[in-house]
XYZ file of C-alpha atoms in Angstrom:
402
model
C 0.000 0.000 0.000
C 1.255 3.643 -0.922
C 1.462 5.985 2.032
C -1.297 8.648 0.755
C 0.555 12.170 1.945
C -2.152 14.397 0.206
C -4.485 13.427 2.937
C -1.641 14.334 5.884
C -1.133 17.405 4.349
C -2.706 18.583 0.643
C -0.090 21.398 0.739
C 2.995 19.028 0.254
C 4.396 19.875 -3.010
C 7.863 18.250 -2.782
C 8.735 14.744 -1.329
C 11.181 11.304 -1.309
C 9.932 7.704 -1.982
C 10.872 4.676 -3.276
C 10.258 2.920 -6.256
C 8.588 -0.347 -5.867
C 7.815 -1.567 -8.786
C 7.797 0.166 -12.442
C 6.648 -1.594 -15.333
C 6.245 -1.009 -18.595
C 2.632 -0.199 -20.771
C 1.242 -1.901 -23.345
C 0.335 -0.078 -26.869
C -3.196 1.054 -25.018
C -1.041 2.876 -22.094
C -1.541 6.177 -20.907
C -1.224 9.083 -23.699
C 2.791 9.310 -24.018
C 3.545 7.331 -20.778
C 5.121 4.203 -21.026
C 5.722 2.694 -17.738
C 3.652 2.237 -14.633
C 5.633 3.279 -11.316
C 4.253 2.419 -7.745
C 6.353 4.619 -4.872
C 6.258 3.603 -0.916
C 4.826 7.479 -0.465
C 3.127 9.765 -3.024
C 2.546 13.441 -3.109
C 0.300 12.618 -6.260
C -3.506 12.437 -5.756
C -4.545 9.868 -8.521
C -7.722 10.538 -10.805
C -11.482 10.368 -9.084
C -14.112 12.153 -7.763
C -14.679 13.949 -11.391
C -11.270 15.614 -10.973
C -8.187 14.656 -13.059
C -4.982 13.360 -11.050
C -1.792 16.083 -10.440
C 1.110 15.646 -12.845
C 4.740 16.801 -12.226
C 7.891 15.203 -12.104
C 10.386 12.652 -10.545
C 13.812 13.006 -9.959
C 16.224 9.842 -9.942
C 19.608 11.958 -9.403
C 20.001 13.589 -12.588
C 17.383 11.683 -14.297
C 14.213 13.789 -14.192
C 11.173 11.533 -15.529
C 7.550 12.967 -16.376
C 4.375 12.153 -14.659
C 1.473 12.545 -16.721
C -1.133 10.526 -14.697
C -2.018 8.599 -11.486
C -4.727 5.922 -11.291
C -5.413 4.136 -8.175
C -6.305 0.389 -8.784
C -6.421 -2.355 -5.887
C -5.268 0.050 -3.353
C -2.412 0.539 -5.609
C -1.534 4.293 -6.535
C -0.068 3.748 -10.148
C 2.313 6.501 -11.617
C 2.070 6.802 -15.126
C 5.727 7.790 -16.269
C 7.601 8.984 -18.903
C 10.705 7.050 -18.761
C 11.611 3.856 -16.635
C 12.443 4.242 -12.918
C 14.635 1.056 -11.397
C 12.965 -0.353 -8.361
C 14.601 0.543 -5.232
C 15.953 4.218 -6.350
C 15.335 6.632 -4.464
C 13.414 9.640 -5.788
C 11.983 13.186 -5.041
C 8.801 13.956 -6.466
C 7.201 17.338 -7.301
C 3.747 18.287 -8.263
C 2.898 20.893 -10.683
C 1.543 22.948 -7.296
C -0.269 25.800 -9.563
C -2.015 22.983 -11.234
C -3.173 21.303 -7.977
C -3.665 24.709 -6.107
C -6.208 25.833 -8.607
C -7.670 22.266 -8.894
C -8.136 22.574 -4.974
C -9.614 26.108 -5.364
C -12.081 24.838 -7.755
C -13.072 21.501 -5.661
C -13.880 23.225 -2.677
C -15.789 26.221 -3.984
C -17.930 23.265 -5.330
C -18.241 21.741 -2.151
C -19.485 25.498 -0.899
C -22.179 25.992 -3.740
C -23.035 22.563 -3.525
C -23.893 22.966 0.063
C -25.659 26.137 -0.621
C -27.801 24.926 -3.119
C -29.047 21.643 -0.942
C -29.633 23.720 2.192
C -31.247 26.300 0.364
C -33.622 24.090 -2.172
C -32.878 20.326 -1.303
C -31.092 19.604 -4.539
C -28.671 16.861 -5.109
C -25.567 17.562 -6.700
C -25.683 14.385 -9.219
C -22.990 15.148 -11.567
C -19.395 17.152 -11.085
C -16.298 17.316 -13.598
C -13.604 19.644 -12.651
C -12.319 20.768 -15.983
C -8.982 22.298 -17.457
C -10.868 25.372 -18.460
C -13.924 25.406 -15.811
C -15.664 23.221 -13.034
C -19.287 21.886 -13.991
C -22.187 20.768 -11.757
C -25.484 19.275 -12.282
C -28.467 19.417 -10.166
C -31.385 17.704 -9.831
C -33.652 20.801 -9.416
C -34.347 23.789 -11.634
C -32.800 27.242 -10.527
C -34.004 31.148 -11.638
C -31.417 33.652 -12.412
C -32.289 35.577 -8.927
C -31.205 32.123 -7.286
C -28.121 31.560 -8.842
C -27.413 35.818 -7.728
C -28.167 34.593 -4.124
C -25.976 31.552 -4.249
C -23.078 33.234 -5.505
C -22.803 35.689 -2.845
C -23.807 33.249 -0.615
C -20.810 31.168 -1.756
C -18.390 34.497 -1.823
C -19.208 34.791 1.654
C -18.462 31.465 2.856
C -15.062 32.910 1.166
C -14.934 36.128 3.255
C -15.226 34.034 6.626
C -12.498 31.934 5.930
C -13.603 29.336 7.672
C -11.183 25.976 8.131
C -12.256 23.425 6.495
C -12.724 19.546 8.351
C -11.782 16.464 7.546
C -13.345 13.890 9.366
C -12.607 9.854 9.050
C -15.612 8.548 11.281
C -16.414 4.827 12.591
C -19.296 3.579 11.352
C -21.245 4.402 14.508
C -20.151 8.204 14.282
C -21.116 8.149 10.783
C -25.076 6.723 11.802
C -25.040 10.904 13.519
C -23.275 12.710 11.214
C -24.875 14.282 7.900
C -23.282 14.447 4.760
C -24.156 14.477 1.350
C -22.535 11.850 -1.178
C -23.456 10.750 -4.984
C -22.786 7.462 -4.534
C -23.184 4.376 -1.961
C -19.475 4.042 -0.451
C -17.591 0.915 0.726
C -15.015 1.255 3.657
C -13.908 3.547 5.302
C -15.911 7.532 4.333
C -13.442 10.558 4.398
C -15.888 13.287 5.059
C -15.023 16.743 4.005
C -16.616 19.757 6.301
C -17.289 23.533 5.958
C -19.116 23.964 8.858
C -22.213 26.393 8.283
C -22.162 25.665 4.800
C -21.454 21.681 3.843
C -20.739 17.889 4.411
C -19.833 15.796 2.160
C -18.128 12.681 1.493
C -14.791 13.218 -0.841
C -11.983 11.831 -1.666
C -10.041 15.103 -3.004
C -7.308 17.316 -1.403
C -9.082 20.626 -0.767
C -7.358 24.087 0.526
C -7.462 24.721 4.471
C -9.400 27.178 4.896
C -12.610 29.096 2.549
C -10.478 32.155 2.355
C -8.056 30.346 -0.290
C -11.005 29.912 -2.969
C -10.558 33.282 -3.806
C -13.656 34.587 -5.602
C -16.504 32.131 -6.691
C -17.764 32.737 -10.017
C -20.874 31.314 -11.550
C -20.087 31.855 -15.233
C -22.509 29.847 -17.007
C -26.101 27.748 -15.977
C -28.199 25.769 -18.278
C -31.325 23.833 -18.119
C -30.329 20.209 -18.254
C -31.994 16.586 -17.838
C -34.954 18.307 -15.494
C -32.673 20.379 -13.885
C -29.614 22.500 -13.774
C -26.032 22.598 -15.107
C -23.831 25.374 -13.513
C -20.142 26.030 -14.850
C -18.092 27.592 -12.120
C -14.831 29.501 -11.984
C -12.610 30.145 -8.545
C -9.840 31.935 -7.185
C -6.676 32.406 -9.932
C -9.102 30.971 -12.603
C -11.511 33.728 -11.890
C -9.168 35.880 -11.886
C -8.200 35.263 -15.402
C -11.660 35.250 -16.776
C -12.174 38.503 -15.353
C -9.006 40.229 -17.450
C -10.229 38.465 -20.559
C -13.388 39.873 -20.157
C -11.949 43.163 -19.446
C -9.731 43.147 -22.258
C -12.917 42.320 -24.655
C -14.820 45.450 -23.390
C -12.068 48.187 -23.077
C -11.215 47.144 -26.953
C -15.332 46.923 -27.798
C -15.792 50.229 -25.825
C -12.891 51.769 -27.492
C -13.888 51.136 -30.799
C -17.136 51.800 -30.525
C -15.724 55.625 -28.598
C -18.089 54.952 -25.494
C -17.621 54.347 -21.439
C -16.708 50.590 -20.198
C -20.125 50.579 -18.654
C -22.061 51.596 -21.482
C -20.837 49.260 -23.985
C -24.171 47.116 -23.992
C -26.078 50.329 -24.475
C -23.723 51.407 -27.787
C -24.019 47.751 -28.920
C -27.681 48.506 -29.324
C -27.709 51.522 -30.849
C -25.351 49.977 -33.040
C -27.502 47.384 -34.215
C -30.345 50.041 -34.809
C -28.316 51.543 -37.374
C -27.318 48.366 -38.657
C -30.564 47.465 -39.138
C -31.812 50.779 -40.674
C -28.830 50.408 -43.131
C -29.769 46.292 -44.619
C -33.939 48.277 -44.276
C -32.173 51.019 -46.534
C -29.933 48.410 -48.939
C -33.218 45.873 -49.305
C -35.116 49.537 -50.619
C -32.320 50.266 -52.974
C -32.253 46.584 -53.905
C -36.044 46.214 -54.626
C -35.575 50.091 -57.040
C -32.426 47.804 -58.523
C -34.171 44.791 -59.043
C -37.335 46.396 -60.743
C -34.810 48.348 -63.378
C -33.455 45.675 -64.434
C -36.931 44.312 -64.755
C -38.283 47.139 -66.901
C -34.707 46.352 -69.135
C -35.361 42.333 -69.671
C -39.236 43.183 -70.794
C -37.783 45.982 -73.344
C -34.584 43.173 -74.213
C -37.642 40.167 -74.689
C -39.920 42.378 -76.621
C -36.464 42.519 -79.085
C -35.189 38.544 -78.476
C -38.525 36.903 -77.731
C -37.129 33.566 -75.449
C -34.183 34.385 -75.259
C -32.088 34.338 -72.324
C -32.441 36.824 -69.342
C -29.228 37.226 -67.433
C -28.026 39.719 -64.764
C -24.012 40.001 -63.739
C -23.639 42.076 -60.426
C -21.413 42.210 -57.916
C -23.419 42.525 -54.868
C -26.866 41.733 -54.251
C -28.247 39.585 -51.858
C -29.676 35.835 -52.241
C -33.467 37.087 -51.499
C -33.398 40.082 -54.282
C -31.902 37.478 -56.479
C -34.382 35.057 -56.262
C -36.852 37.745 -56.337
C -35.630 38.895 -59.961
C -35.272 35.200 -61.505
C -39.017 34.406 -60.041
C -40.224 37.791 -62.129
C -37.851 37.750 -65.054
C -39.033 33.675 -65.864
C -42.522 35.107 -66.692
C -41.206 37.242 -69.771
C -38.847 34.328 -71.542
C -39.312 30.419 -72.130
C -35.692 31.061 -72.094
C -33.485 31.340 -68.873
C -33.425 33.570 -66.474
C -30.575 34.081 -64.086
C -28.130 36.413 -61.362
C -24.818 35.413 -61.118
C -23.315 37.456 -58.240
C -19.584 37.906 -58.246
C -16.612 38.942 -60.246
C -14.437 36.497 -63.095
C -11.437 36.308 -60.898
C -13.074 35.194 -57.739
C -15.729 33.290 -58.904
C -20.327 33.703 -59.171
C -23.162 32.868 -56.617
C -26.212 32.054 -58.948
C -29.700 31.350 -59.199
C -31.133 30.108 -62.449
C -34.529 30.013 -63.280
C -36.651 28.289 -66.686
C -40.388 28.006 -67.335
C -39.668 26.525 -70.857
C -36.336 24.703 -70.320
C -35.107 21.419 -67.975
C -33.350 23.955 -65.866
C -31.706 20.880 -64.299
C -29.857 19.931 -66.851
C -28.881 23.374 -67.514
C -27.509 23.588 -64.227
C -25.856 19.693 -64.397
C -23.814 20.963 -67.726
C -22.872 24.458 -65.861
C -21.666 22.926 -62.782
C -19.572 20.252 -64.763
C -17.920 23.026 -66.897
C -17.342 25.755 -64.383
C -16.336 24.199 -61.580
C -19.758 24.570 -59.919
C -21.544 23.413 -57.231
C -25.119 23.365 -56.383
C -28.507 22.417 -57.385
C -32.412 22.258 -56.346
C -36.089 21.729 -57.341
C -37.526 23.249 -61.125
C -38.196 25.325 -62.100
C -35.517 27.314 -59.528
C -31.967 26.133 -59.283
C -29.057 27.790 -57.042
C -25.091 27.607 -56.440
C -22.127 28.866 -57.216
C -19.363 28.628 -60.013
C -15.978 29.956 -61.833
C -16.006 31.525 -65.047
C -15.894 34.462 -67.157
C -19.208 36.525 -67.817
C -18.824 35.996 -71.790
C -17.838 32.547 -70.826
C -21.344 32.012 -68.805
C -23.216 33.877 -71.658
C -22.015 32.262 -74.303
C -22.473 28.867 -72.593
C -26.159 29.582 -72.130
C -26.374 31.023 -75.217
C -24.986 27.835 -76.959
C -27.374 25.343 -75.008
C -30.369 27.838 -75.927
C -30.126 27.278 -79.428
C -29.329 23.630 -78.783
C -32.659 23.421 -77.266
């Protein structure tokens, strides 16, 4: 059996062992590792309780060997390692303390919302993964955005007591008189993990020593989910960083848009109004566009009775193209088309036939211009590369085919 020292002390970040046993994987091992190490003593909290195990590093002299995981299996705490270790060296390990402190951070500002949220409504926390990027926790119970305000500070205050936090290892009489929440049905011997006023709960993970060391508890994110709730959390240093992102994103949105941090949402709208009085403005001078061109294929059918009816433009937008192919098929049993674009760069189109299989018209463009595309007669869409007197003389040639 490994001597556990996160559970003397979950602030050890350095210590000596001795290799047992290290053997190596298979071809299904752990990511890059390649051997399996077991130590007398271990620093290393191994993967469970929806958090991820530490990583860091063992020395062997001047050998310095990676550890990218720990599993425990058996009572066995496995250390999944980089290069081999020879059993009976002596070795100093040390954890990747920023990784665990935050981990930590994030675990026990769980532990404080969780125990928030079942004294305050009687939900169950049924599902908890402590992410890389941000913790996640499911509840049985729906919450309202005026709840989730109240836990929060709640939760920040719990911070602001900084309260020590318990661990308790009780027989199994004590345990019959001691409440404490837990997501599943344990065997042995129950580490319970307390924050008096706030929670109890069965857990196997380090946490920090005291509420203060959670730093700020953020509730970043909440979604309905399976009949209840899914909250996405950030604490302490992760927070932190969320916060200057943020901040980043509205001094550069408030800058460019020449207004005060705290008014950003308010020129946001007022930027959309304008927006959308501009596309109200361009649909106007679209429609006036669109009808020109109109009057111009009635005069140009009156000369070329069913012939073709084409339009080359480079900007107009998919509903005032449509809108001229559905009007311009009525004057020609030719076709009828917008090609949107320029010859370098390529066309959008939408081709349109009363008279014609304007399915095989668009089968024969797409397989000599590149194209792509298709639909339902007598209205066909997609795009292409070509030349305009390329594209017109192409339809030209398969209207006097036809």
């Amino acid at each position: 059996m490994t001597e556990k020292l996160f559970y003397q002390d979950s602030y050890v970040s350095e210590f000596e062992a001795n290799v047992l046993s290290c053997n190596p994987l298979g071809s299904d091992g752990k990511s890059e590792a390649k051997y399996e190490a077991v130590l007398d003593r271990t620093a290393f909290f191994p993967e469970g309780g929806g958090q991820s195990s530490d990583t860091g590093i063992l020395c062997a002299g001047e050998q310095i060997v990676q550890v990218l995981d720990v599993q425990e299996k058996d009572g066995m705490i496995l250390h999944y390692t980089s290069e081999f270790l020879e059993p009976g060296t002596v070795v100093r390990g040390k954890l990747d303390f920023q990784e665990r402190f935050s981990k930590m951070q994030q675990h026990t500002g769980e532990h404080i919302v969780s125990g928030i949220v079942h004294k305050h409504f009687g939900y169950k926390n049924v599902g908890f993964h402590l992410g890389k990027d941000e913790v996640t926790m499911d509840y049985d119970g729906p919450l309202t955005q005026e709840e989730l305000r109240r836990i929060e500070y709640e939760a920040n205050q719990a911070v602001v007591e900084n309260i020590p936090i318990q661990v308790l290892y009780p027989s199994k009489e004590e345990l019959e008189h001691i409440f404490y929440r837990s997501k599943i049905e344990i065997q042995g011997q129950v580490r319970i993990v307390q924050i008096p006023g706030y929670d109890s709960c069965a857990c196997c993970a380090p946490h920090v020593k005291a509420t203060g060391s959670v730093g700020i508890i953020k509730l970043v994110g909440a979604i309905r989910y399976k009949g209840g709730m899914r909250l996405s959390m950030l604490c302490g240093f992760r927070a932190l960083a969320d916060y200057n992102q943020k901040e980043e994103s509205v001094v550069a949105i408030s800058n460019r848009l020449s207004a005060k941090q705290e008014q950003v949402v308010q020129a946001v709208n007022r930027l959309e109004e304008e927006i959308a009085f501009q596309k109200e403005k361009v649909k106007k001078l679209q429609e006036r566009y669109v009808a020109g061109c109109l009057e111009d294929a009635k005069e140009q059918c009156k000369r070329q009775p069913g012939g073709n009816v084409l339009l080359f433009v480079e900007e107009l937008d998919a509903i005032a193209m449509r809108n001229f192919v559905n009007d311009a098929m009525k004057l020609t049993k030719g076709c009828s088309g917008v090609f949107v674009g320029n010859d370098r760069e390529g066309w959008r189109y939408v081709l349109g036939s009363l008279g014609q299989d304007i399915r095989a018209i668009g089968k024969e463009l797409n397989q000599n211009f590149q194209g792509k595309g298709g639909g339902k007669p007598p209205m066909i869409q997609g795009s292409l590369v070509g030349t305009e007197g390329e594209l017109r003389g192409f339809l030209q040639m398969f209207q006097e085919i036809v």
